[in-house]
């Protein structure tokens, strides 16, 4: 996860164009023309041995001939020359390059890998960062840089656009320029050999010139890296994604229903949602959504009120909202009473609020103020159709004034043409979202709702597992490794249920019978009625061959059903190896619903949890939702909510609601299982019978695969769980103390911690006069990614205060970590900082980090003394008053 040297890529002061040319239509000529036509102020050096001058300026035969090392190089030479040029640039001191050349995935001379790998090998000793190859290039309008072969330039603005598609880069440039949309950065990733989505997101999240990030994505190669960067970016600014490839690719060949149902695009959608980003389906929707998200207050809830001066537009907006499963706000009795006193007798007396066509600006004002004071309303859509009795500009002025005074979201819809242009412009200038139709306004509101939900998911930091003694991990791992040792890839149904039961998941009592007589004896021992199932490793879906019999009430019924099963299997699947039968109690829960809970292994994002309506027809009429582990109860409830069957589970007519907590607990337990046992590749619980009394697994299958023994416990997870194992209960100065990793819910305590610091301590910590944490800064400090960051806080057991924090952020290679330590002003000098630093140093050693580095002001004598006592090497820079601190760990 790296932003190292990216400042040279995105904000260079000098530029070399390797392969610059005057040949019409060539990439080298186009890039040279674009660079020289842009207002870039730094030196530009054309490099091509065929020329002594190009475009009226000196040309150079090679990198070595340049008068100075260029900060950025743009390479548009044949693929075979690129590795050598990268090496020359690195040796010269250049630290960033844009490689426009294609064809680097061809074999390198001598058969030693590809040209792309040779390029990366040449860059690595110098930490030279590469954008591309096979890309359109880079535009940074704020510094007048157009280092691309695009056919047009970009307007300056505050949106960053990152794309894997070169064709889309040029199309969006054209589209945006015609609409006056500007950019802070316009980045074509191409083949992403080095700089990829993760690197770009990490840089843009910290870029003060970017207020929103837009991505066009075709695929992701490094899921953990992408998720870490995406979650960090989405915490600080709106991040929107167009993901291509939405059409299903066809069912996978899988032993489980889940493996067949978890399509690649749905997994990407789950990852985007969990990262707190918003997925949109078109370029136009992307720019509309980012304007709505980035220019106004975030939603506090999901209930919309509609205020209109015409009944028809209000009904259109209501239809659009309800059909999309949006929430129409219910007006409070006080609100209805106030509107009754204000509005003519014929008003709608409900939501939408029709204030009648002759409504004046003052009536709009008073009605809007009443709605904005209703705590049951989270946003108001104001619809205005032009009338002769009132000027639309007067109404727009009223709306703008109220929007400035209230935190709740206001959206506007101006129905009409040129006569409403001024009103629309007034709202635009005041950052009040405005739309031409009720449907467009409602769609924008629902985008805000989805974004809000995704941001709530982003806040969750589930633990790896519970430590209450229920999961018997040792027994589970032993069973799984025993099966792998036998050369099998599937657990039998009884074995799978044994694993689930060891996790604490309720399962139907099941016995294994080797033959028909054993099946009869097992049924008598369990008690009738029973369920009989054939056992065979080749028959994953037993009902396909009539291998399931339900509700058997007697020994005779069991015997005849077993004989019939053996005959059917012998006829339909003579290749199947029969291992006998499983016999289980027939579970009857009136009103219960059949569900499916499963796990599939995605080649990019690793394990994926699936939930939906179960039964034998699950693949024919799928009702499902996907999520990435780990899960907690909040994430599990969101997963359930996104299915149609959730409305059945909520209860209807005389059917009581199912036990949602029990269902969500199973989801959390399954997520814990796949995190703790990486050998589990696929899992199905189908059906999971759920009703008012709880839930129980009636059938289960688990697919397994051997894993690399050197792999870490959570290597295949795209999101690392909260590291509970690093919680420490300690005694400090005669009192109990809890030292633990920071969590997102520590935000309020962290803000109070900062506010309690003295002005002098803030100066020592941040080398400046920062007096207030912005929401984005607070999110960045408390919503960390445990894969590349750590922050240990000291607090009191059961308390909500933060007393001190020690944090580190590691470089992409986990070689060096930068640390920071802050102790609350009233607790300084009592050993708290030393205690936290000791734990942080132990953590860095365990992660294999080679060194810890940091900086302190020379006047911060307490920090310098602590650093010396811990073994840090101190290097003074007297001119700057800064001391560099370094602690070698290996």
Coordinates of N, CA and C in Angstrom, one line a residue, residues 291-292 295-296 396 399-404 409-412 414 423-435:
X291 N -22.2 15.1 -7.4 CA -22.6 16.5 -7.0 C -23.5 16.5 -5.8
X292 N -24.4 15.5 -5.8 CA -25.4 15.5 -4.7 C -24.6 15.1 -3.4
X295 N -21.8 18.1 -2.2 CA -22.1 19.5 -2.1 C -23.2 19.8 -1.0
X296 N -23.5 18.8 -0.2 CA -24.6 19.1 0.8 C -24.4 18.2 2.0
X396 N -36.9 30.1 -4.9 CA -35.5 29.6 -4.9 C -34.7 30.3 -3.8
X399 N -35.7 28.9 -0.4 CA -35.1 27.5 -0.2 C -33.7 27.7 0.1
X400 N -32.9 28.5 -0.6 CA -31.5 28.7 -0.3 C -31.3 29.2 1.1
X401 N -32.1 30.1 1.6 CA -32.0 30.7 2.9 C -32.2 29.6 4.0
X402 N -33.3 28.8 3.8 CA -33.6 27.7 4.7 C -32.5 26.6 4.7
X403 N -32.0 26.3 3.5 CA -30.9 25.3 3.4 C -29.7 25.7 4.2
X404 N -29.4 27.0 4.3 CA -28.2 27.5 5.0 C -28.4 27.4 6.5
X409 N -31.2 17.5 4.9 CA -31.0 17.5 3.4 C -32.2 18.1 2.7
X410 N -31.9 19.1 1.8 CA -33.0 19.7 1.0 C -32.6 19.4 -0.5
X411 N -33.6 18.8 -1.2 CA -33.4 18.6 -2.7 C -34.5 19.4 -3.4
X412 N -34.2 19.8 -4.6 CA -35.2 20.6 -5.3 C -35.4 20.0 -6.7
X414 N -37.2 21.5 -10.3 CA -37.8 22.6 -11.0 C -38.4 22.1 -12.3
X423 N -33.7 30.1 -11.2 CA -34.0 29.5 -9.9 C -33.0 28.3 -9.8
X424 N -32.8 27.5 -10.8 CA -31.9 26.4 -10.8 C -30.5 26.8 -10.5
X425 N -30.1 27.9 -11.1 CA -28.7 28.4 -10.9 C -28.5 28.9 -9.5
X426 N -29.5 29.5 -8.9 CA -29.4 30.0 -7.5 C -29.2 28.8 -6.6
X427 N -29.9 27.7 -6.8 CA -29.8 26.5 -6.0 C -28.4 25.9 -6.2
X428 N -28.0 25.9 -7.5 CA -26.6 25.3 -7.8 C -25.5 26.0 -7.0
X429 N -25.6 27.4 -7.1 CA -24.6 28.2 -6.5 C -24.6 27.9 -5.0
X430 N -25.7 27.7 -4.4 CA -25.8 27.5 -2.9 C -25.6 26.1 -2.5
X431 N -25.2 25.2 -3.5 CA -25.0 23.8 -3.2 C -26.2 23.0 -2.8
X432 N -27.4 23.5 -3.3 CA -28.7 22.8 -3.0 C -28.9 21.9 -4.3
X433 N -28.9 20.6 -4.1 CA -29.1 19.7 -5.3 C -30.4 20.0 -6.0
X434 N -30.3 20.1 -7.3 CA -31.5 20.4 -8.1 C -31.6 19.5 -9.3
X435 N -32.9 19.2 -9.7 CA -33.1 18.2 -10.7 C -34.3 18.6 -11.6

